[in-house]
Amino acid sequence: MKKIPLTSFFRRERDSRTALKASIGRLHPLMEEYRQAHGIDERLALLDAWPDVKNFLQSSHPLVSRLPQLSPAGALIVKSLAVLQQVDRLLPRSYFNWPVDADKRLQVLIDQLTSVDKFYHEIGGLLGYHWMMLKFLGGERPSETEVESVTYSPAQGIDIQQETPAVREMIVWGLRHLPQMAEIYPLGGAADRLRFQDEKTGVPLPAAKLPFLGKTLFEHLIADLEAREYLYYQLFGQPICTPIAVMTSPEKDNHSHVLTICEEKQWFGRPKESFRFFCQPLVPTVNEEGQWCCVGLLKPLLKPGGHGVIWKIARDEGIFTWLREKSRTKALVRQINNPIAGTDYGLLAFAGWGCHKDKIFGFASCDRQVKSSEGVNVLCERKYKAQAEYALTNIEYCDFKKYGIVDEPTAPGSPYSKFTSNTNILFADLCALENASVRAPMPGLLINLKKTNYRLENGKTKEEAIARLESTMQNIADCFTEVLSVPLAEGKMGELKTFITFNTRRKTISTTKREFALGASLLETSEGCFLDILHNARELLSANCNTQVPEVNDPLDFFVKGPTFIFLYHPALGPLYSIIAQKIRGGRIGFGSELQADIAELDMRDLDLEGSCVIRADTIMEKKVEGEALLFGDRAGRCTLHRVKIRNAGIDREAPNVYWRNEIVRKECCQIILHGSAEFEAYDVVLEGDLAIEVEDGHRVIARLGENGVIFEDEEIASPTWKWTHNITDQNLIILQREVYAYRTL
């Protein structure tokens, strides 16, 4: 490895800063006037008078001869590039012979940069975007001249870690208010650290398509939502169909991949009209010197400009109007890379508080490890001469130094920071959000310089520190300030119109952001997320279901030997632990054993498992689409296992299993496969060896102990023979009761 003397390093950094400041100063006179200009003609006139454009037009650069063929919008882009001194980066003057496909390349470039110019018109279009990047790279920060002092303190949250009577009330509020809720998913990120690609072609793929526990990450979001909708139907008997707004991007064909998932899954059995998609633009990236990064001729390296663009695009694309027409007033925002956020009651309690208290914005937070690459939630206090202004907001980890955030533990030796984690699980009032998007179209602007590998057009890879102007969706909260004549008293943060809940970390956030490397931390990896899921499963089974289950092994042991047990389930089984605990009671899962329950209607008592058991209903919830409505029904797969022992060889530990993908090789397994409204029941029997019990739609199979061993009785049924009824008590407990029907056989 080539060593660079420190003196050379500091000289290069100093020269880079000097060049950046020179560029900022050079553009400053133009930007002040350019941002005030109206229309393309006025902006073109300003550019034509600029020295860099004059020099460009008098040069022999190949692009000059193409200008007469371009539209005014195209000419504006090319002349903007001349002002920014990036023309030679995109097409060096050495290319005197115009490449064969250059006209096509040029039009693609103009279309891409026109989208950037249009989106960032409030700050001066493409020129303003680049100028803002230079200012951030140069270390500039906005001044607050009238403010006497600004402090950022840890935010006081509503503790929902334990299911107290108050938290149970919040859960019920969340359920009752589901009809006024929408869901918003920002899926357009680059996800470069994940290094996820097609195994055959090597083509990079978006995070939405990552297979995790047998489903894509996008499918997990939908499953979590439908579990809450299904519970609402079981409690109140009313149909509900939550509208879903999805922000995608062209990055890694994200938009087309997400649409393909929806089409292949037949829109998840939901009305196609309940989805709306809107696409964020890709933006140019720059290196440390403020020069554009390029992958080929007339091909800049483009990346998504951060999820903060979501609110402006939603307004521009009519998403707020669409949700208003569907009578939705509040929204829950979730990111694609956090599949455990729907665990237990966290989302319901979070949304319940926001709806019942009519809050306008909220953060779902949890413990944060010191020095981790996560933003923090803070209470910002700005003191003026006669008043104080407060905002509950977020600060990104790359901006800690800028805002004076000291990342220190809550107590000496503690692994957790005194500031809690911003998880990007958000609650928002849609009307307030739309209004704020006008005042702050690009909230939380920042630039994050990261060492990145990217592929050049010629197939080679290049590594360098690159940056793009990003904005953060959670910093729309900066708009929701409250001015008080006296400082906010200790413990009074709950009176603000914004709020924060505080939950157990492994039930709130465990992300799949990056590829795991041996010896590195498990934080933000798929493997780490899978281990958190096992920890949650053990808590559910041991503390709630009274089921004996092994301890979760440490990470090193997990990688060498595999998990000590596996318990995976569809969220519609609950999703609340308190509901699952009424469907699964007692029993034991042996060391190295596996139970997977892809089913909602389960009645399991004292199961004794040694080996593998996979229960799979292809109709987990009966859903019918009528127009734009989603109707639930009672015809679904049902399974009853009482005092059953399962004995088989289970997982093949020598096989190359990828547990977090649910790609598992088994020596033997007891499979129970239920089609349509099929039912399976087993009482006081031992199910041994490699079994595949498949029950057809409209049939019920009962396994009982006969004179010569286990017998299976198969009968046709016209309707479900039993169901769980759900009721809410005065203490806000959800109580289940198994109701047996007088059924008719065919």
XYZ file of C-alpha atoms in Angstrom:
746
model
C 0.000 0.000 0.000
C 1.334 3.394 -0.987
C 1.881 5.667 2.014
C 1.124 9.379 1.728
C 3.106 11.720 4.018
C 0.907 13.639 6.447
C 2.268 16.942 5.143
C 1.052 16.013 1.637
C -2.339 14.957 2.985
C -2.921 18.222 4.860
C -1.617 20.266 1.916
C -4.049 18.497 -0.408
C -6.946 19.056 2.008
C -6.005 22.742 2.345
C -5.802 23.177 -1.429
C -9.177 21.470 -1.815
C -10.813 23.843 0.696
C -9.224 26.827 -1.061
C -10.567 25.676 -4.425
C -14.034 25.123 -2.970
C -14.145 28.609 -1.438
C -12.989 30.105 -4.732
C -15.808 28.313 -6.588
C -18.381 29.448 -4.020
C -17.195 33.043 -4.305
C -17.196 32.876 -8.108
C -20.811 31.678 -8.267
C -22.217 33.867 -5.492
C -23.013 36.981 -7.613
C -24.834 34.884 -10.231
C -26.829 32.781 -7.752
C -28.346 35.761 -5.972
C -29.854 36.986 -9.248
C -30.478 33.593 -10.835
C -32.761 32.392 -8.038
C -34.958 35.464 -8.518
C -35.246 34.990 -12.293
C -38.606 33.956 -13.769
C -38.816 31.461 -16.589
C -36.257 29.885 -18.912
C -35.734 32.953 -21.108
C -34.756 35.161 -18.180
C -32.416 32.509 -16.795
C -30.841 31.907 -20.231
C -30.182 35.626 -20.568
C -28.335 35.617 -17.254
C -26.244 32.610 -18.264
C -25.395 34.035 -21.687
C -23.878 37.060 -19.974
C -21.745 34.924 -17.659
C -18.007 34.736 -18.550
C -17.814 30.928 -18.407
C -20.678 30.629 -20.894
C -19.155 33.215 -23.230
C -15.849 31.345 -23.215
C -17.644 28.042 -23.806
C -19.622 29.400 -26.772
C -16.416 30.727 -28.357
C -14.594 27.424 -27.904
C -14.330 24.470 -30.259
C -15.960 22.084 -27.801
C -18.178 19.506 -29.603
C -21.197 20.478 -27.492
C -21.219 24.024 -28.878
C -22.215 22.803 -32.346
C -25.126 20.856 -30.806
C -26.688 23.843 -29.019
C -28.812 25.064 -31.989
C -30.510 21.655 -32.122
C -31.560 21.756 -28.460
C -34.754 23.064 -26.891
C -34.479 26.089 -24.583
C -34.621 23.696 -21.600
C -31.788 21.625 -23.085
C -29.701 24.714 -23.796
C -30.238 25.845 -20.196
C -28.781 22.552 -18.942
C -25.702 22.689 -21.197
C -25.007 26.327 -20.317
C -25.503 25.540 -16.620
C -22.806 22.878 -16.968
C -20.544 25.502 -18.529
C -21.138 27.822 -15.568
C -20.323 24.979 -13.188
C -17.192 24.131 -15.222
C -18.295 20.520 -15.600
C -18.566 20.296 -19.403
C -15.070 18.880 -19.774
C -15.760 16.360 -16.997
C -18.689 14.934 -18.944
C -17.146 15.195 -22.414
C -13.426 16.053 -22.537
C -12.326 18.390 -25.332
C -10.103 15.606 -26.627
C -13.241 14.037 -28.153
C -13.215 16.215 -31.253
C -14.958 13.439 -33.172
C -18.542 13.287 -31.952
C -19.179 9.665 -30.741
C -21.757 7.696 -32.730
C -24.263 7.477 -29.875
C -23.465 10.896 -28.397
C -26.721 12.560 -29.493
C -28.705 9.870 -27.674
C -26.432 10.144 -24.642
C -26.799 13.919 -24.637
C -30.593 13.739 -24.686
C -30.610 11.242 -21.809
C -28.293 13.543 -19.847
C -30.507 16.567 -20.534
C -33.627 14.672 -19.463
C -31.944 13.558 -16.230
C -30.610 16.982 -15.334
C -33.841 18.732 -16.339
C -35.573 16.671 -13.636
C -32.955 17.871 -11.135
C -33.315 21.477 -12.350
C -37.089 21.310 -11.991
C -37.102 19.655 -8.588
C -34.595 22.074 -7.041
C -36.042 25.222 -8.594
C -36.613 26.791 -5.138
C -32.851 26.920 -4.536
C -31.860 27.788 -8.098
C -32.296 24.536 -10.010
C -29.236 22.578 -11.112
C -26.981 25.573 -10.414
C -28.404 25.973 -6.925
C -28.026 22.264 -6.234
C -24.317 22.334 -7.149
C -23.680 25.628 -5.334
C -25.312 24.283 -2.186
C -23.096 21.177 -2.356
C -19.997 23.371 -2.632
C -21.066 25.380 0.410
C -21.576 22.243 2.486
C -18.250 20.774 1.344
C -16.603 24.076 2.234
C -17.940 23.846 5.785
C -20.430 26.715 5.621
C -23.392 26.651 7.949
C -26.441 28.950 8.176
C -26.201 31.686 10.798
C -28.897 32.375 13.362
C -28.348 36.067 14.012
C -31.340 36.755 16.267
C -30.910 33.702 18.463
C -29.277 34.265 21.824
C -28.639 30.547 22.388
C -29.439 27.186 20.819
C -29.338 23.965 22.824
C -29.931 20.359 21.817
C -30.950 18.092 24.664
C -32.097 14.443 24.825
C -35.789 14.163 24.034
C -38.168 12.917 26.730
C -40.229 10.066 25.323
C -43.368 8.174 26.268
C -42.081 4.845 27.564
C -43.884 1.921 25.906
C -41.357 -0.804 26.730
C -43.762 -2.590 29.091
C -47.410 -3.382 28.383
C -48.795 -1.294 31.220
C -52.484 -0.305 31.463
C -51.585 3.045 29.860
C -49.803 1.326 26.972
C -52.724 -1.090 26.477
C -54.982 1.943 26.145
C -52.633 3.349 23.477
C -52.777 0.021 21.602
C -56.573 0.116 21.517
C -56.462 3.751 20.375
C -54.192 2.630 17.550
C -56.641 -0.070 16.503
C -59.706 2.161 16.666
C -58.030 4.867 14.577
C -56.798 2.558 11.791
C -59.534 3.800 9.389
C -58.017 7.288 9.384
C -54.440 6.048 8.796
C -52.393 5.812 5.601
C -48.976 4.201 5.156
C -46.045 5.871 3.397
C -42.985 3.885 2.328
C -39.785 5.552 1.080
C -38.207 2.754 -0.979
C -35.976 4.756 -3.295
C -32.611 4.633 -1.509
C -29.379 3.475 -3.151
C -28.588 0.751 -0.551
C -24.998 0.592 -1.844
C -23.615 -0.860 1.400
C -25.897 -3.870 1.045
C -23.995 -4.973 -2.089
C -27.103 -6.866 -3.159
C -27.007 -8.112 -6.725
C -28.468 -10.683 -9.083
C -26.522 -13.902 -8.473
C -26.524 -14.812 -12.171
C -25.932 -11.477 -13.898
C -24.165 -9.482 -11.175
C -26.574 -6.572 -11.792
C -27.123 -4.499 -8.604
C -30.601 -4.853 -7.107
C -32.594 -2.537 -4.776
C -33.205 -3.283 -1.096
C -36.950 -3.734 -1.710
C -36.184 -7.000 -3.503
C -33.841 -8.435 -0.844
C -35.119 -11.901 0.208
C -35.375 -11.964 3.996
C -36.931 -14.939 5.809
C -38.434 -16.170 2.550
C -40.087 -12.893 1.512
C -38.836 -9.691 -0.066
C -38.456 -6.771 2.323
C -41.353 -5.070 0.550
C -43.608 -8.074 1.248
C -42.770 -7.820 4.960
C -44.117 -4.253 5.050
C -47.400 -5.358 3.483
C -47.707 -8.398 5.782
C -47.280 -6.205 8.879
C -49.972 -3.809 7.658
C -52.437 -6.580 6.819
C -51.940 -8.153 10.237
C -53.165 -4.921 11.836
C -56.049 -4.644 9.369
C -57.032 -8.268 10.011
C -57.016 -7.704 13.758
C -59.241 -4.649 13.255
C -61.681 -6.810 11.277
C -61.683 -9.504 13.975
C -62.387 -6.952 16.692
C -64.898 -4.672 15.000
C -66.226 -6.746 12.078
C -65.669 -3.895 9.632
C -63.673 -3.961 6.358
C -60.625 -1.737 6.129
C -58.179 -1.048 3.298
C -55.275 1.238 4.109
C -53.978 3.309 1.164
C -50.258 2.893 0.583
C -48.060 5.617 -0.951
C -44.661 4.386 -2.148
C -41.705 6.543 -3.153
C -39.380 4.726 -5.542
C -36.435 5.846 -7.676
C -34.745 4.932 -10.979
C -31.677 3.790 -9.018
C -30.971 0.097 -9.737
C -34.340 -0.031 -11.560
C -35.940 0.308 -8.137
C -39.236 1.586 -9.541
C -39.703 -1.234 -12.061
C -38.619 -3.901 -9.538
C -41.180 -2.718 -6.969
C -43.950 -2.694 -9.573
C -42.905 -6.184 -10.688
C -43.163 -7.484 -7.106
C -46.687 -6.048 -6.838
C -47.753 -7.554 -10.153
C -46.228 -10.965 -9.435
C -47.955 -11.032 -6.036
C -51.202 -9.852 -7.669
C -51.085 -6.697 -5.557
C -51.011 -8.873 -2.420
C -54.710 -9.552 -2.782
C -55.405 -5.832 -2.333
C -57.061 -3.389 -4.754
C -54.503 -2.072 -7.211
C -56.046 1.361 -6.640
C -54.963 1.257 -2.977
C -51.342 1.808 -4.106
C -49.848 5.026 -5.446
C -46.239 5.237 -6.625
C -44.130 8.343 -7.105
C -40.511 8.485 -8.207
C -37.706 10.613 -6.760
C -35.100 12.102 -9.133
C -31.474 11.027 -9.180
C -28.895 13.750 -8.555
C -25.235 14.269 -9.543
C -22.477 13.277 -7.137
C -19.248 15.175 -6.516
C -15.783 14.337 -5.191
C -13.890 16.132 -2.431
C -12.899 18.940 -4.816
C -16.488 19.573 -5.843
C -16.049 18.021 -9.295
C -18.735 15.768 -10.709
C -18.124 12.018 -10.653
C -18.638 10.352 -14.033
C -18.995 6.745 -15.134
C -18.572 7.420 -18.850
C -19.000 9.953 -21.639
C -21.931 12.261 -20.860
C -22.818 9.939 -17.974
C -22.532 11.462 -14.504
C -22.732 9.182 -11.477
C -26.283 9.780 -10.248
C -27.697 8.733 -6.872
C -30.950 9.353 -4.973
C -30.977 12.698 -3.205
C -32.089 11.416 0.200
C -35.587 10.523 1.409
C -36.315 14.117 2.464
C -37.562 14.803 -1.063
C -40.562 12.588 -0.322
C -42.826 15.385 0.949
C -42.295 17.764 -1.957
C -42.746 14.992 -4.540
C -45.847 13.746 -2.711
C -47.308 17.251 -2.952
C -46.284 17.696 -6.603
C -47.716 14.278 -7.552
C -51.045 14.774 -5.769
C -50.465 12.118 -3.089
C -51.855 14.316 -0.299
C -54.955 15.046 -2.381
C -55.418 11.322 -3.081
C -55.190 10.459 0.631
C -57.572 13.269 1.537
C -60.107 11.869 -0.942
C -59.810 8.550 0.898
C -60.640 10.299 4.204
C -57.173 9.721 5.632
C -55.855 12.344 8.027
C -52.790 10.670 9.588
C -49.987 8.495 8.268
C -47.407 6.004 9.474
C -44.035 6.160 7.708
C -41.760 3.112 7.535
C -38.517 2.365 5.724
C -37.853 -0.785 3.755
C -34.707 -1.904 5.590
C -36.213 -2.359 9.068
C -38.306 -5.560 8.982
C -38.774 -5.875 12.765
C -40.615 -2.559 13.322
C -43.992 -4.342 13.273
C -43.068 -6.639 16.184
C -45.704 -6.855 18.943
C -47.594 -3.630 19.709
C -45.021 -0.903 19.018
C -46.584 0.562 15.859
C -50.120 0.418 17.241
C -49.204 2.167 20.500
C -47.148 4.759 18.616
C -49.917 5.590 16.135
C -52.559 5.324 18.835
C -50.990 8.092 20.900
C -50.560 10.309 17.851
C -54.158 9.874 16.680
C -55.902 10.068 20.048
C -53.941 13.154 21.118
C -54.241 14.655 17.605
C -50.475 15.170 17.342
C -48.985 16.499 14.106
C -45.680 14.614 14.097
C -43.999 11.842 16.032
C -40.842 9.735 16.264
C -40.674 6.092 17.372
C -37.354 5.854 19.200
C -35.218 3.444 21.226
C -31.741 2.992 22.710
C -28.838 3.888 20.452
C -25.329 2.460 20.725
C -22.589 5.029 21.286
C -20.638 5.863 18.096
C -23.111 4.061 15.828
C -23.967 5.550 12.432
C -27.490 6.547 13.455
C -29.132 9.910 13.814
C -30.542 11.036 17.160
C -33.780 12.610 18.323
C -33.302 15.864 20.182
C -35.295 18.687 21.680
C -34.055 21.873 20.067
C -34.484 25.019 22.137
C -33.840 28.432 20.596
C -33.942 31.298 23.080
C -34.733 34.786 21.853
C -34.930 37.969 23.901
C -38.597 37.640 24.860
C -39.495 34.048 24.029
C -38.278 30.525 23.412
C -38.889 28.272 20.408
C -39.007 24.473 20.622
C -38.845 21.694 18.069
C -38.576 17.954 18.535
C -36.315 16.942 15.680
C -33.464 14.803 14.349
C -29.731 15.340 13.880
C -27.820 12.995 11.574
C -24.636 11.397 12.912
C -22.528 13.103 10.242
C -23.681 16.485 11.631
C -22.888 15.878 15.327
C -19.816 18.106 15.252
C -21.681 20.806 13.363
C -24.391 21.019 16.042
C -22.193 20.327 19.051
C -23.677 16.899 19.860
C -21.382 14.929 22.172
C -21.978 11.214 21.619
C -21.404 9.949 25.157
C -23.036 7.144 27.168
C -25.925 7.565 29.583
C -23.567 6.458 32.361
C -19.888 5.470 32.498
C -19.433 2.040 30.944
C -22.885 1.925 29.359
C -22.970 0.939 25.654
C -25.926 3.262 25.044
C -25.900 6.943 24.202
C -27.698 9.598 26.213
C -29.414 10.505 22.937
C -31.962 8.019 21.621
C -31.989 6.673 18.071
C -33.889 8.170 15.198
C -35.387 5.021 13.625
C -37.203 6.702 10.718
C -40.494 5.294 11.980
C -42.629 8.401 11.829
C -46.168 9.536 12.552
C -47.566 12.532 10.708
C -50.690 14.612 10.327
C -51.201 14.787 6.554
C -52.562 18.343 6.452
C -49.677 19.669 8.569
C -47.239 17.672 6.456
C -48.518 19.105 3.189
C -48.342 22.669 4.509
C -44.829 22.096 5.859
C -43.668 20.767 2.475
C -44.373 24.212 1.011
C -42.300 25.986 3.656
C -39.507 23.388 3.628
C -39.457 21.527 0.290
C -36.040 20.033 1.127
C -35.808 19.563 4.909
C -32.607 18.671 6.717
C -30.200 19.425 3.881
C -26.790 17.872 4.405
C -23.882 16.418 2.528
C -22.210 13.193 3.552
C -18.816 12.411 2.033
C -18.365 8.624 1.854
C -15.707 6.373 0.355
C -17.599 4.536 -2.383
C -16.903 1.932 -5.055
C -18.728 2.480 -8.323
C -18.622 0.781 -11.682
C -17.413 2.691 -14.730
C -18.921 2.274 -18.164
C -15.889 0.272 -19.301
C -16.514 -2.340 -16.597
C -13.771 -1.190 -14.254
C -14.476 -0.037 -10.713
C -13.336 3.163 -9.093
C -13.116 4.040 -5.407
C -13.195 7.588 -4.117
C -14.951 9.735 -1.568
C -18.168 11.016 -3.131
C -21.031 13.152 -1.904
C -24.445 14.324 -2.999
C -26.803 16.890 -1.561
C -29.243 14.962 0.584
C -32.297 15.873 2.599
C -33.889 13.905 5.411
C -37.611 13.196 5.640
C -37.667 13.299 9.448
C -36.362 16.873 9.523
C -39.664 18.160 8.214
C -40.212 18.228 11.997
C -38.110 21.423 12.043
C -41.218 23.168 10.697
C -43.324 22.126 13.671
C -41.972 24.632 16.144
C -43.786 26.041 19.145
C -43.088 29.461 20.592
C -43.516 29.968 24.328
C -43.231 33.135 26.379
C -41.534 31.158 29.157
C -39.081 28.245 28.834
C -40.575 24.749 28.672
C -40.629 23.257 32.163
C -39.045 19.890 32.963
C -41.423 17.028 32.202
C -43.755 19.159 30.068
C -42.554 17.981 26.673
C -45.717 15.911 26.316
C -47.662 19.154 25.875
C -45.964 19.865 22.549
C -47.830 19.039 19.340
C -45.001 16.677 18.407
C -44.078 13.558 20.407
C -41.710 10.628 20.762
C -42.234 7.087 22.047
C -39.474 4.958 23.519
C -39.516 1.182 23.021
C -37.134 -1.789 23.347
C -34.507 -1.517 20.619
C -34.748 -5.036 19.180
C -38.525 -4.603 18.859
C -38.138 -1.223 17.152
C -35.156 -1.226 14.828
C -32.799 -3.823 13.410
C -31.846 -2.949 9.872
C -30.551 -4.769 6.804
C -28.454 -1.890 5.497
C -25.101 -3.452 4.768
C -23.367 -6.677 3.862
C -21.874 -8.585 6.789
C -18.102 -9.059 6.965
C -16.419 -11.519 9.343
C -14.921 -9.720 12.311
C -17.142 -6.660 11.851
C -20.152 -5.586 13.898
C -23.502 -7.257 13.276
C -25.238 -3.876 13.534
C -27.256 -3.036 10.380
C -26.711 -6.493 8.815
C -29.243 -9.146 7.788
C -27.502 -11.627 10.088
C -27.801 -9.247 13.037
C -31.461 -8.631 12.268
C -32.132 -12.383 12.196
C -30.524 -12.806 15.631
C -32.695 -9.982 16.991
C -35.740 -11.781 15.616
C -34.674 -14.938 17.482
C -34.250 -12.934 20.708
C -37.752 -11.525 20.226
C -39.092 -15.011 19.510
C -37.581 -16.355 22.709
C -39.129 -13.518 24.727
C -42.504 -14.227 23.134
C -42.401 -17.973 23.734
C -40.761 -18.041 27.143
C -42.221 -14.980 28.858
C -45.641 -14.897 27.169
C -46.513 -18.403 25.943
C -44.899 -20.321 28.821
C -43.050 -22.456 26.272
C -39.651 -23.948 27.081
C -37.135 -22.780 24.506
C -33.303 -22.685 24.391
C -31.313 -19.528 24.948
C -30.234 -17.684 21.804
C -26.573 -18.391 21.180
C -23.924 -15.702 20.874
C -23.010 -14.473 17.354
C -19.790 -16.484 17.049
C -21.493 -19.722 18.065
C -24.359 -18.905 15.705
C -22.011 -18.573 12.734
C -20.179 -21.798 13.576
C -23.091 -24.054 14.583
C -26.253 -22.317 13.463
C -29.148 -21.142 15.681
C -30.113 -22.974 18.877
C -33.748 -22.832 17.729
C -35.910 -21.139 15.101
C -39.419 -19.761 15.563
C -40.841 -17.760 12.666
C -44.472 -16.749 12.246
C -46.712 -14.628 10.068
C -47.594 -11.334 11.810
C -51.326 -12.084 11.374
C -50.869 -14.740 14.073
C -50.956 -11.717 16.399
C -49.401 -9.346 15.758
C -49.561 -8.651 19.489
C -47.652 -11.003 21.781
C -50.684 -11.020 24.081
C -52.779 -12.499 21.254
C -50.175 -15.044 20.157
C -49.868 -16.142 23.796
C -53.529 -17.198 23.674
C -52.976 -19.227 20.498
C -49.744 -20.921 21.650
C -49.600 -22.132 25.235
C -47.088 -24.300 27.020
C -44.979 -26.946 25.372
C -41.326 -27.188 24.491
C -39.056 -26.513 21.530
C -35.943 -28.641 21.783
C -32.356 -27.539 21.164
C -31.707 -27.044 17.448
C -35.390 -27.434 16.598
C -37.461 -25.320 14.258
C -41.087 -24.178 14.255
C -42.447 -22.061 11.416
C -46.091 -20.974 11.527
C -47.150 -19.202 8.341
C -50.741 -19.090 9.542
C -53.128 -16.864 11.495
C -55.706 -19.340 12.797
C -53.648 -21.577 15.098
C -54.562 -23.313 18.364
C -51.471 -24.959 19.825
C -51.329 -26.480 23.300
C -48.308 -28.244 24.816
C -46.487 -29.022 21.598
C -43.286 -30.995 22.242
C -40.965 -30.476 19.284
C -37.682 -32.191 18.471
C -36.782 -31.478 14.858
C -38.571 -29.345 12.251
C -42.235 -28.417 11.985
C -43.464 -26.127 9.209
C -47.142 -25.114 9.175
C -48.139 -23.256 6.041
C -51.597 -21.985 5.075
C -51.806 -20.656 1.546
C -54.867 -18.665 2.658
C -53.682 -16.992 5.835
C -56.508 -14.439 5.736
C -59.500 -14.588 3.425
C -59.438 -11.405 1.328
C -61.825 -10.255 -1.369
C -61.459 -7.217 -3.582
C -64.699 -5.433 -4.470
C -63.953 -2.345 -6.523
C -61.533 -0.329 -4.404
C -62.577 -2.081 -1.178
C -60.755 -4.898 0.614
C -63.037 -7.284 2.465
C -61.879 -9.879 4.982
C -63.650 -13.164 5.623
C -63.431 -16.231 7.853
C -62.444 -18.857 5.283
C -58.754 -19.462 5.997
C -56.423 -22.317 6.873
C -56.786 -23.564 10.456
C -54.547 -25.789 12.562
C -55.075 -27.321 16.004
C -52.269 -29.191 17.796
C -52.992 -30.341 21.346
C -50.458 -32.373 23.338
C -48.659 -33.407 20.142
C -45.097 -34.676 20.008
C -43.074 -34.156 16.824
C -39.913 -36.168 16.355
C -37.667 -35.977 13.274
C -34.045 -35.366 12.260
C -34.772 -31.713 11.473
C -32.222 -29.304 9.996
C -29.156 -30.579 8.159
C -26.476 -28.639 10.034
C -23.779 -29.622 7.547
C -25.606 -28.034 4.600
C -24.834 -24.441 3.482
C -27.915 -22.977 5.162
C -28.585 -19.250 4.911
C -30.832 -18.832 7.921
C -31.656 -15.144 7.519
C -32.986 -15.875 4.035
C -34.890 -18.926 5.338
C -32.937 -21.056 2.881
C -32.688 -24.197 5.018
C -31.894 -27.792 4.093
C -33.650 -30.363 6.262
C -33.000 -34.048 6.771
C -36.585 -34.550 7.885
C -39.536 -32.276 8.531
C -43.166 -32.431 9.603
C -44.939 -30.261 7.047
C -48.583 -29.276 7.458
C -49.821 -27.630 4.284
C -53.331 -26.180 4.229
C -55.030 -25.120 1.012
C -57.856 -22.589 1.027
C -60.096 -23.140 4.050
C -58.531 -26.511 4.944
C -58.235 -27.546 8.587
C -55.889 -29.926 10.406
C -56.280 -31.132 13.957
C -54.102 -33.469 16.008
C -54.633 -34.632 19.588
C -52.342 -36.709 21.832
C -50.281 -38.190 19.000
C -46.628 -38.530 18.020
C -45.830 -37.385 14.476
C -42.555 -39.045 13.537
C -40.134 -38.852 10.642
C -40.406 -37.017 7.345
C -44.112 -36.170 6.991
C -46.006 -34.043 4.472
C -49.606 -33.620 5.618
C -51.443 -31.791 2.843
C -55.112 -30.894 3.294
C -57.234 -29.801 0.338
C -59.559 -26.817 0.348
C -62.873 -27.621 1.986
C -61.490 -30.589 3.921
C -60.652 -31.264 7.545
C -58.099 -33.890 8.558
C -57.975 -35.080 12.173
C -54.982 -37.078 13.490
C -55.786 -39.342 16.422
C -54.174 -42.270 18.137
C -55.667 -45.552 16.868
C -55.041 -49.151 17.814
C -52.122 -49.472 15.375
C -50.714 -45.995 15.629
C -51.723 -42.574 14.261
C -54.772 -42.496 12.011
C -55.824 -39.596 9.788
C -59.536 -38.985 9.287
C -60.433 -36.855 6.260
C -63.848 -35.251 5.853
C -65.310 -32.549 3.640
C -66.648 -29.460 5.366
C -68.850 -26.704 3.996
C -67.598 -23.974 6.313
C -65.083 -23.398 9.139
C -65.646 -25.627 12.153
C -64.211 -23.141 14.651
C -62.809 -19.628 14.957
C -61.251 -17.275 17.448
C -63.531 -14.499 18.662
C -61.849 -11.290 19.825
C -63.164 -8.909 22.476
C -61.751 -5.846 24.236
C -62.323 -5.712 27.995
C -62.796 -2.621 30.134
C -59.101 -2.944 31.027
C -58.183 -2.756 27.305
C -57.154 -6.399 27.202
C -57.875 -8.303 23.980
C -59.334 -11.662 24.993
C -59.698 -14.586 22.578
C -62.201 -17.390 22.885
C -62.377 -20.446 20.664
C -65.876 -20.693 19.252
C -66.836 -24.107 17.850
C -69.510 -24.163 15.154
C -72.111 -26.782 14.463
C -70.717 -27.567 11.046
C -72.071 -29.522 8.144
C -70.079 -32.162 6.252
C -70.561 -32.682 2.552
